[in-house]
Amino acid sequence: MAERAAKQLELNKSELPNSITEVIATLTRAGFDAYIVGGGVRDTLLGLRPKDFDAVTDAKPHEIKDVFGKRCRIIGRRFQLAHVYSGRELIEVATFRGPPTSNANTNQDGMILRDNVWGDIKQDFARRDFSINALYYQPLKGVVHDFCGALDDIDNRIIRLLGHAPVRIEEDPVRLLRALRFKSQIGL
């Protein structure tokens, strides 16, 4: 795992919306690990304006609800998420995912039907779709965790599926469409 200082990557906490830093800070003060993950980190590194910022944490959905109270709503059957309201903004907060426990959560074609298996940051990384979406930014500590060379992929404009590509596409066929969208919208 590479851990890089956000300053080296020109990620500046002061440029983030207050909503995402407030959610990360609140979870951290409550004793949980919390990171900005996904497209918000990717787009910021590409010099683009992210449409939103998502958080990931080791807090389970009910613990996120306990921390944020009425500002939080748990959604989703296939994969539970917490929607946390910060002012007028909605921040999606996911719990670190772990490896699937059995084939009972997939259909006969291997597509994931239910995925509420919790894990740690490294297990969550292994479940991400593309390397460019698998960067974990902790703005309070000013560090970015890169478990797979995602920073190099961003620099080299490479879209790379994590894991065994045929299996990852079988799990969620929409990943192919996402790759095409990344290619056209953000020039990767």
PDB file of C-alpha atoms in Angstrom:
ATOM      1  CA  MET A   1       0.000   0.000   0.000  1.00  0.00           C
ATOM      2  CA  ALA A   2       1.219   3.445  -0.849  1.00  0.00           C
ATOM      3  CA  GLU A   3       0.337   6.251   1.502  1.00  0.00           C
ATOM      4  CA  ARG A   4       0.920   9.676   0.042  1.00  0.00           C
ATOM      5  CA  ALA A   5       0.605  13.080   1.582  1.00  0.00           C
ATOM      6  CA  ALA A   6      -2.383  14.896   0.146  1.00  0.00           C
ATOM      7  CA  LYS A   7      -0.194  17.982  -0.190  1.00  0.00           C
ATOM      8  CA  GLN A   8       2.040  16.118  -2.680  1.00  0.00           C
ATOM      9  CA  LEU A   9      -1.034  15.334  -4.746  1.00  0.00           C
ATOM     10  CA  GLU A  10      -2.329  18.902  -4.565  1.00  0.00           C
ATOM     11  CA  LEU A  11      -5.386  17.839  -2.573  1.00  0.00           C
ATOM     12  CA  ASN A  12      -6.263  20.701  -0.283  1.00  0.00           C
ATOM     13  CA  LYS A  13      -8.792  20.177   2.511  1.00  0.00           C
ATOM     14  CA  SER A  14      -9.867  23.824   2.287  1.00  0.00           C
ATOM     15  CA  GLU A  15     -11.104  23.223  -1.286  1.00  0.00           C
ATOM     16  CA  LEU A  16     -13.497  20.474  -0.174  1.00  0.00           C
ATOM     17  CA  PRO A  17     -17.136  21.231   0.550  1.00  0.00           C
ATOM     18  CA  ASN A  18     -17.769  21.750   4.266  1.00  0.00           C
ATOM     19  CA  SER A  19     -20.412  19.013   4.111  1.00  0.00           C
ATOM     20  CA  ILE A  20     -17.972  16.165   3.405  1.00  0.00           C
ATOM     21  CA  THR A  21     -15.322  17.362   5.864  1.00  0.00           C
ATOM     22  CA  GLU A  22     -18.003  17.762   8.549  1.00  0.00           C
ATOM     23  CA  VAL A  23     -19.240  14.190   8.000  1.00  0.00           C
ATOM     24  CA  ILE A  24     -15.678  12.786   8.071  1.00  0.00           C
ATOM     25  CA  ALA A  25     -14.815  14.826  11.193  1.00  0.00           C
ATOM     26  CA  THR A  26     -18.004  13.769  13.010  1.00  0.00           C
ATOM     27  CA  LEU A  27     -17.390  10.065  12.327  1.00  0.00           C
ATOM     28  CA  THR A  28     -13.736  10.431  13.352  1.00  0.00           C
ATOM     29  CA  ARG A  29     -14.662  12.174  16.626  1.00  0.00           C
ATOM     30  CA  ALA A  30     -17.094   9.320  17.325  1.00  0.00           C
ATOM     31  CA  GLY A  31     -14.141   6.903  17.138  1.00  0.00           C
ATOM     32  CA  PHE A  32     -14.573   5.552  13.610  1.00  0.00           C
ATOM     33  CA  ASP A  33     -12.215   5.499  10.635  1.00  0.00           C
ATOM     34  CA  ALA A  34     -13.666   7.575   7.801  1.00  0.00           C
ATOM     35  CA  TYR A  35     -12.444   8.480   4.323  1.00  0.00           C
ATOM     36  CA  ILE A  36     -13.528  10.242   1.169  1.00  0.00           C
ATOM     37  CA  VAL A  37     -13.568   7.636  -1.588  1.00  0.00           C
ATOM     38  CA  GLY A  38     -14.428   7.212  -5.235  1.00  0.00           C
ATOM     39  CA  GLY A  39     -15.204   9.780  -7.883  1.00  0.00           C
ATOM     40  CA  GLY A  40     -14.730  12.823  -5.664  1.00  0.00           C
ATOM     41  CA  VAL A  41     -11.082  11.935  -5.059  1.00  0.00           C
ATOM     42  CA  ARG A  42     -10.545  10.841  -8.682  1.00  0.00           C
ATOM     43  CA  ASP A  43     -12.099  13.959 -10.204  1.00  0.00           C
ATOM     44  CA  THR A  44     -10.251  16.307  -7.850  1.00  0.00           C
ATOM     45  CA  LEU A  45      -6.939  14.704  -8.842  1.00  0.00           C
ATOM     46  CA  LEU A  46      -7.879  15.095 -12.521  1.00  0.00           C
ATOM     47  CA  GLY A  47      -8.541  18.802 -11.971  1.00  0.00           C
ATOM     48  CA  LEU A  48     -12.276  18.346 -12.507  1.00  0.00           C
ATOM     49  CA  ARG A  49     -15.112  19.542 -10.321  1.00  0.00           C
ATOM     50  CA  PRO A  50     -16.663  16.491  -8.628  1.00  0.00           C
ATOM     51  CA  LYS A  51     -20.450  16.209  -8.804  1.00  0.00           C
ATOM     52  CA  ASP A  52     -20.440  14.830  -5.254  1.00  0.00           C
ATOM     53  CA  PHE A  53     -18.286  13.333  -2.533  1.00  0.00           C
ATOM     54  CA  ASP A  54     -18.887   9.953  -0.920  1.00  0.00           C
ATOM     55  CA  ALA A  55     -17.585   8.678   2.396  1.00  0.00           C
ATOM     56  CA  VAL A  56     -16.690   5.205   3.597  1.00  0.00           C
ATOM     57  CA  THR A  57     -16.213   4.120   7.196  1.00  0.00           C
ATOM     58  CA  ASP A  58     -15.834   1.180   9.539  1.00  0.00           C
ATOM     59  CA  ALA A  59     -19.078   2.262  11.263  1.00  0.00           C
ATOM     60  CA  LYS A  60     -22.022  -0.018  10.491  1.00  0.00           C
ATOM     61  CA  PRO A  61     -25.187   1.627   9.104  1.00  0.00           C
ATOM     62  CA  HIS A  62     -26.952   1.606  12.492  1.00  0.00           C
ATOM     63  CA  GLU A  63     -23.854   3.191  14.099  1.00  0.00           C
ATOM     64  CA  ILE A  64     -23.823   5.918  11.449  1.00  0.00           C
ATOM     65  CA  LYS A  65     -27.497   6.521  12.256  1.00  0.00           C
ATOM     66  CA  ASP A  66     -26.636   6.712  15.971  1.00  0.00           C
ATOM     67  CA  VAL A  67     -23.921   9.320  15.284  1.00  0.00           C
ATOM     68  CA  PHE A  68     -26.021  11.558  13.014  1.00  0.00           C
ATOM     69  CA  GLY A  69     -29.510  10.938  14.390  1.00  0.00           C
ATOM     70  CA  LYS A  70     -32.306  12.608  12.432  1.00  0.00           C
ATOM     71  CA  ARG A  71     -29.822  13.827   9.822  1.00  0.00           C
ATOM     72  CA  CYS A  72     -29.332  10.220   8.671  1.00  0.00           C
ATOM     73  CA  ARG A  73     -31.477   7.812   6.702  1.00  0.00           C
ATOM     74  CA  ILE A  74     -30.493   4.208   5.979  1.00  0.00           C
ATOM     75  CA  ILE A  75     -31.377   3.113   2.449  1.00  0.00           C
ATOM     76  CA  GLY A  76     -30.903   0.107   0.188  1.00  0.00           C
ATOM     77  CA  ARG A  77     -31.644  -3.590   0.271  1.00  0.00           C
ATOM     78  CA  ARG A  78     -28.923  -4.936  -1.997  1.00  0.00           C
ATOM     79  CA  PHE A  79     -26.345  -2.824  -0.204  1.00  0.00           C
ATOM     80  CA  GLN A  80     -27.257  -0.700   2.804  1.00  0.00           C
ATOM     81  CA  LEU A  81     -25.996   2.867   2.781  1.00  0.00           C
ATOM     82  CA  ALA A  82     -26.504   5.851   5.017  1.00  0.00           C
ATOM     83  CA  HIS A  83     -27.611   9.155   3.563  1.00  0.00           C
ATOM     84  CA  VAL A  84     -26.375  11.918   5.844  1.00  0.00           C
ATOM     85  CA  TYR A  85     -27.673  15.434   5.403  1.00  0.00           C
ATOM     86  CA  SER A  86     -25.219  18.246   5.999  1.00  0.00           C
ATOM     87  CA  GLY A  87     -27.077  21.492   5.490  1.00  0.00           C
ATOM     88  CA  ARG A  88     -28.712  21.159   2.078  1.00  0.00           C
ATOM     89  CA  GLU A  89     -26.218  18.591   0.867  1.00  0.00           C
ATOM     90  CA  LEU A  90     -26.570  14.835   0.940  1.00  0.00           C
ATOM     91  CA  ILE A  91     -23.484  12.731   1.636  1.00  0.00           C
ATOM     92  CA  GLU A  92     -23.617   9.018   0.906  1.00  0.00           C
ATOM     93  CA  VAL A  93     -21.798   7.062   3.623  1.00  0.00           C
ATOM     94  CA  ALA A  94     -21.016   3.387   3.042  1.00  0.00           C
ATOM     95  CA  THR A  95     -19.607   0.828   5.441  1.00  0.00           C
ATOM     96  CA  PHE A  96     -16.412  -0.978   4.390  1.00  0.00           C
ATOM     97  CA  ARG A  97     -17.494  -4.078   2.471  1.00  0.00           C
ATOM     98  CA  GLY A  98     -16.028  -7.513   3.008  1.00  0.00           C
ATOM     99  CA  PRO A  99     -15.817 -10.533   0.714  1.00  0.00           C
ATOM    100  CA  PRO A 100     -19.084 -12.302  -0.111  1.00  0.00           C
ATOM    101  CA  THR A 101     -19.730 -15.120   2.353  1.00  0.00           C
ATOM    102  CA  SER A 102     -21.569 -17.526   0.044  1.00  0.00           C
ATOM    103  CA  ASN A 103     -23.142 -17.950  -3.349  1.00  0.00           C
ATOM    104  CA  ALA A 104     -26.544 -17.401  -1.719  1.00  0.00           C
ATOM    105  CA  ASN A 105     -26.195 -13.675  -2.410  1.00  0.00           C
ATOM    106  CA  THR A 106     -25.791 -14.074  -6.194  1.00  0.00           C
ATOM    107  CA  ASN A 107     -28.090 -15.201  -8.984  1.00  0.00           C
ATOM    108  CA  GLN A 108     -27.361 -18.149 -11.291  1.00  0.00           C
ATOM    109  CA  ASP A 109     -25.305 -15.866 -13.582  1.00  0.00           C
ATOM    110  CA  GLY A 110     -23.104 -14.639 -10.712  1.00  0.00           C
ATOM    111  CA  MET A 111     -24.661 -11.174 -10.420  1.00  0.00           C
ATOM    112  CA  ILE A 112     -24.612  -9.911  -6.825  1.00  0.00           C
ATOM    113  CA  LEU A 113     -28.160  -9.618  -5.450  1.00  0.00           C
ATOM    114  CA  ARG A 114     -27.463  -8.770  -1.820  1.00  0.00           C
ATOM    115  CA  ASP A 115     -24.207  -7.421  -0.438  1.00  0.00           C
ATOM    116  CA  ASN A 116     -24.424  -6.441   3.213  1.00  0.00           C
ATOM    117  CA  VAL A 117     -21.173  -8.075   4.288  1.00  0.00           C
ATOM    118  CA  TRP A 118     -19.008  -5.683   6.292  1.00  0.00           C
ATOM    119  CA  GLY A 119     -15.209  -5.682   6.307  1.00  0.00           C
ATOM    120  CA  ASP A 120     -12.141  -3.494   6.719  1.00  0.00           C
ATOM    121  CA  ILE A 121     -10.482  -0.950   4.431  1.00  0.00           C
ATOM    122  CA  LYS A 122      -8.362  -3.534   2.577  1.00  0.00           C
ATOM    123  CA  GLN A 123     -11.349  -5.806   1.987  1.00  0.00           C
ATOM    124  CA  ASP A 124     -13.350  -2.794   0.830  1.00  0.00           C
ATOM    125  CA  PHE A 125     -10.596  -1.880  -1.610  1.00  0.00           C
ATOM    126  CA  ALA A 126     -10.750  -5.380  -3.117  1.00  0.00           C
ATOM    127  CA  ARG A 127     -14.483  -4.899  -3.772  1.00  0.00           C
ATOM    128  CA  ARG A 128     -14.104  -1.585  -5.658  1.00  0.00           C
ATOM    129  CA  ASP A 129     -14.775  -1.631  -9.389  1.00  0.00           C
ATOM    130  CA  PHE A 130     -11.884   0.312 -10.930  1.00  0.00           C
ATOM    131  CA  SER A 131      -8.476   1.308  -9.606  1.00  0.00           C
ATOM    132  CA  ILE A 132      -9.281   4.992 -10.191  1.00  0.00           C
ATOM    133  CA  ASN A 133     -12.211   4.708  -7.757  1.00  0.00           C
ATOM    134  CA  ALA A 134     -10.180   2.962  -5.053  1.00  0.00           C
ATOM    135  CA  LEU A 135      -8.356   5.904  -3.481  1.00  0.00           C
ATOM    136  CA  TYR A 136      -9.095   6.629   0.179  1.00  0.00           C
ATOM    137  CA  TYR A 137      -8.517  10.242   1.253  1.00  0.00           C
ATOM    138  CA  GLN A 138      -8.462  11.136   4.942  1.00  0.00           C
ATOM    139  CA  PRO A 139      -8.603  14.952   4.872  1.00  0.00           C
ATOM    140  CA  LEU A 140      -8.071  15.428   8.619  1.00  0.00           C
ATOM    141  CA  LYS A 141      -4.779  13.513   8.461  1.00  0.00           C
ATOM    142  CA  GLY A 142      -3.922  14.749   4.979  1.00  0.00           C
ATOM    143  CA  VAL A 143      -3.177  11.293   3.542  1.00  0.00           C
ATOM    144  CA  VAL A 144      -4.324   9.260   0.548  1.00  0.00           C
ATOM    145  CA  HIS A 145      -4.215   5.452   0.670  1.00  0.00           C
ATOM    146  CA  ASP A 146      -3.520   3.788  -2.694  1.00  0.00           C
ATOM    147  CA  PHE A 147      -3.609  -0.015  -2.538  1.00  0.00           C
ATOM    148  CA  CYS A 148      -3.264  -0.703  -6.272  1.00  0.00           C
ATOM    149  CA  GLY A 149      -1.340   1.934  -8.211  1.00  0.00           C
ATOM    150  CA  ALA A 150      -4.444   4.035  -8.854  1.00  0.00           C
ATOM    151  CA  LEU A 151      -2.441   7.265  -8.751  1.00  0.00           C
ATOM    152  CA  ASP A 152      -0.278   5.959 -11.608  1.00  0.00           C
ATOM    153  CA  ASP A 153      -3.405   4.888 -13.505  1.00  0.00           C
ATOM    154  CA  ILE A 154      -4.806   8.420 -13.174  1.00  0.00           C
ATOM    155  CA  ASP A 155      -1.503   9.938 -14.331  1.00  0.00           C
ATOM    156  CA  ASN A 156      -1.392   7.536 -17.299  1.00  0.00           C
ATOM    157  CA  ARG A 157      -5.137   7.802 -18.065  1.00  0.00           C
ATOM    158  CA  ILE A 158      -5.755   4.061 -17.598  1.00  0.00           C
ATOM    159  CA  ILE A 159      -9.100   2.492 -16.689  1.00  0.00           C
ATOM    160  CA  ARG A 160      -8.359  -0.803 -14.941  1.00  0.00           C
ATOM    161  CA  LEU A 161     -10.849  -3.202 -13.387  1.00  0.00           C
ATOM    162  CA  LEU A 162      -9.779  -4.528 -10.017  1.00  0.00           C
ATOM    163  CA  GLY A 163      -9.712  -8.295  -9.619  1.00  0.00           C
ATOM    164  CA  HIS A 164     -10.440 -10.848 -12.327  1.00  0.00           C
ATOM    165  CA  ALA A 165     -12.246  -8.874 -15.058  1.00  0.00           C
ATOM    166  CA  PRO A 166     -14.731 -11.561 -16.236  1.00  0.00           C
ATOM    167  CA  VAL A 167     -15.840 -12.214 -12.652  1.00  0.00           C
ATOM    168  CA  ARG A 168     -16.133  -8.509 -11.826  1.00  0.00           C
ATOM    169  CA  ILE A 169     -18.283  -7.905 -14.923  1.00  0.00           C
ATOM    170  CA  GLU A 170     -20.417 -10.955 -14.125  1.00  0.00           C
ATOM    171  CA  GLU A 171     -20.995  -9.558 -10.609  1.00  0.00           C
ATOM    172  CA  ASP A 172     -22.211  -6.248 -12.030  1.00  0.00           C
ATOM    173  CA  PRO A 173     -22.527  -5.887 -15.828  1.00  0.00           C
ATOM    174  CA  VAL A 174     -23.068  -2.122 -15.491  1.00  0.00           C
ATOM    175  CA  ARG A 175     -19.309  -1.827 -14.880  1.00  0.00           C
ATOM    176  CA  LEU A 176     -18.736  -2.004 -18.646  1.00  0.00           C
ATOM    177  CA  LEU A 177     -20.998   0.995 -19.171  1.00  0.00           C
ATOM    178  CA  ARG A 178     -19.243   2.866 -16.378  1.00  0.00           C
ATOM    179  CA  ALA A 179     -15.873   2.278 -18.071  1.00  0.00           C
ATOM    180  CA  LEU A 180     -17.218   3.728 -21.322  1.00  0.00           C
ATOM    181  CA  ARG A 181     -18.658   6.711 -19.460  1.00  0.00           C
ATOM    182  CA  PHE A 182     -15.301   7.387 -17.766  1.00  0.00           C
ATOM    183  CA  LYS A 183     -13.595   7.214 -21.147  1.00  0.00           C
ATOM    184  CA  SER A 184     -15.944   9.736 -22.722  1.00  0.00           C
ATOM    185  CA  GLN A 185     -16.648  12.076 -19.799  1.00  0.00           C
ATOM    186  CA  ILE A 186     -13.305  12.377 -18.062  1.00  0.00           C
ATOM    187  CA  GLY A 187     -10.926  11.443 -20.835  1.00  0.00           C
ATOM    188  CA  LEU A 188      -9.427   8.306 -19.337  1.00  0.00           C
TER     189      LEU A 188
END
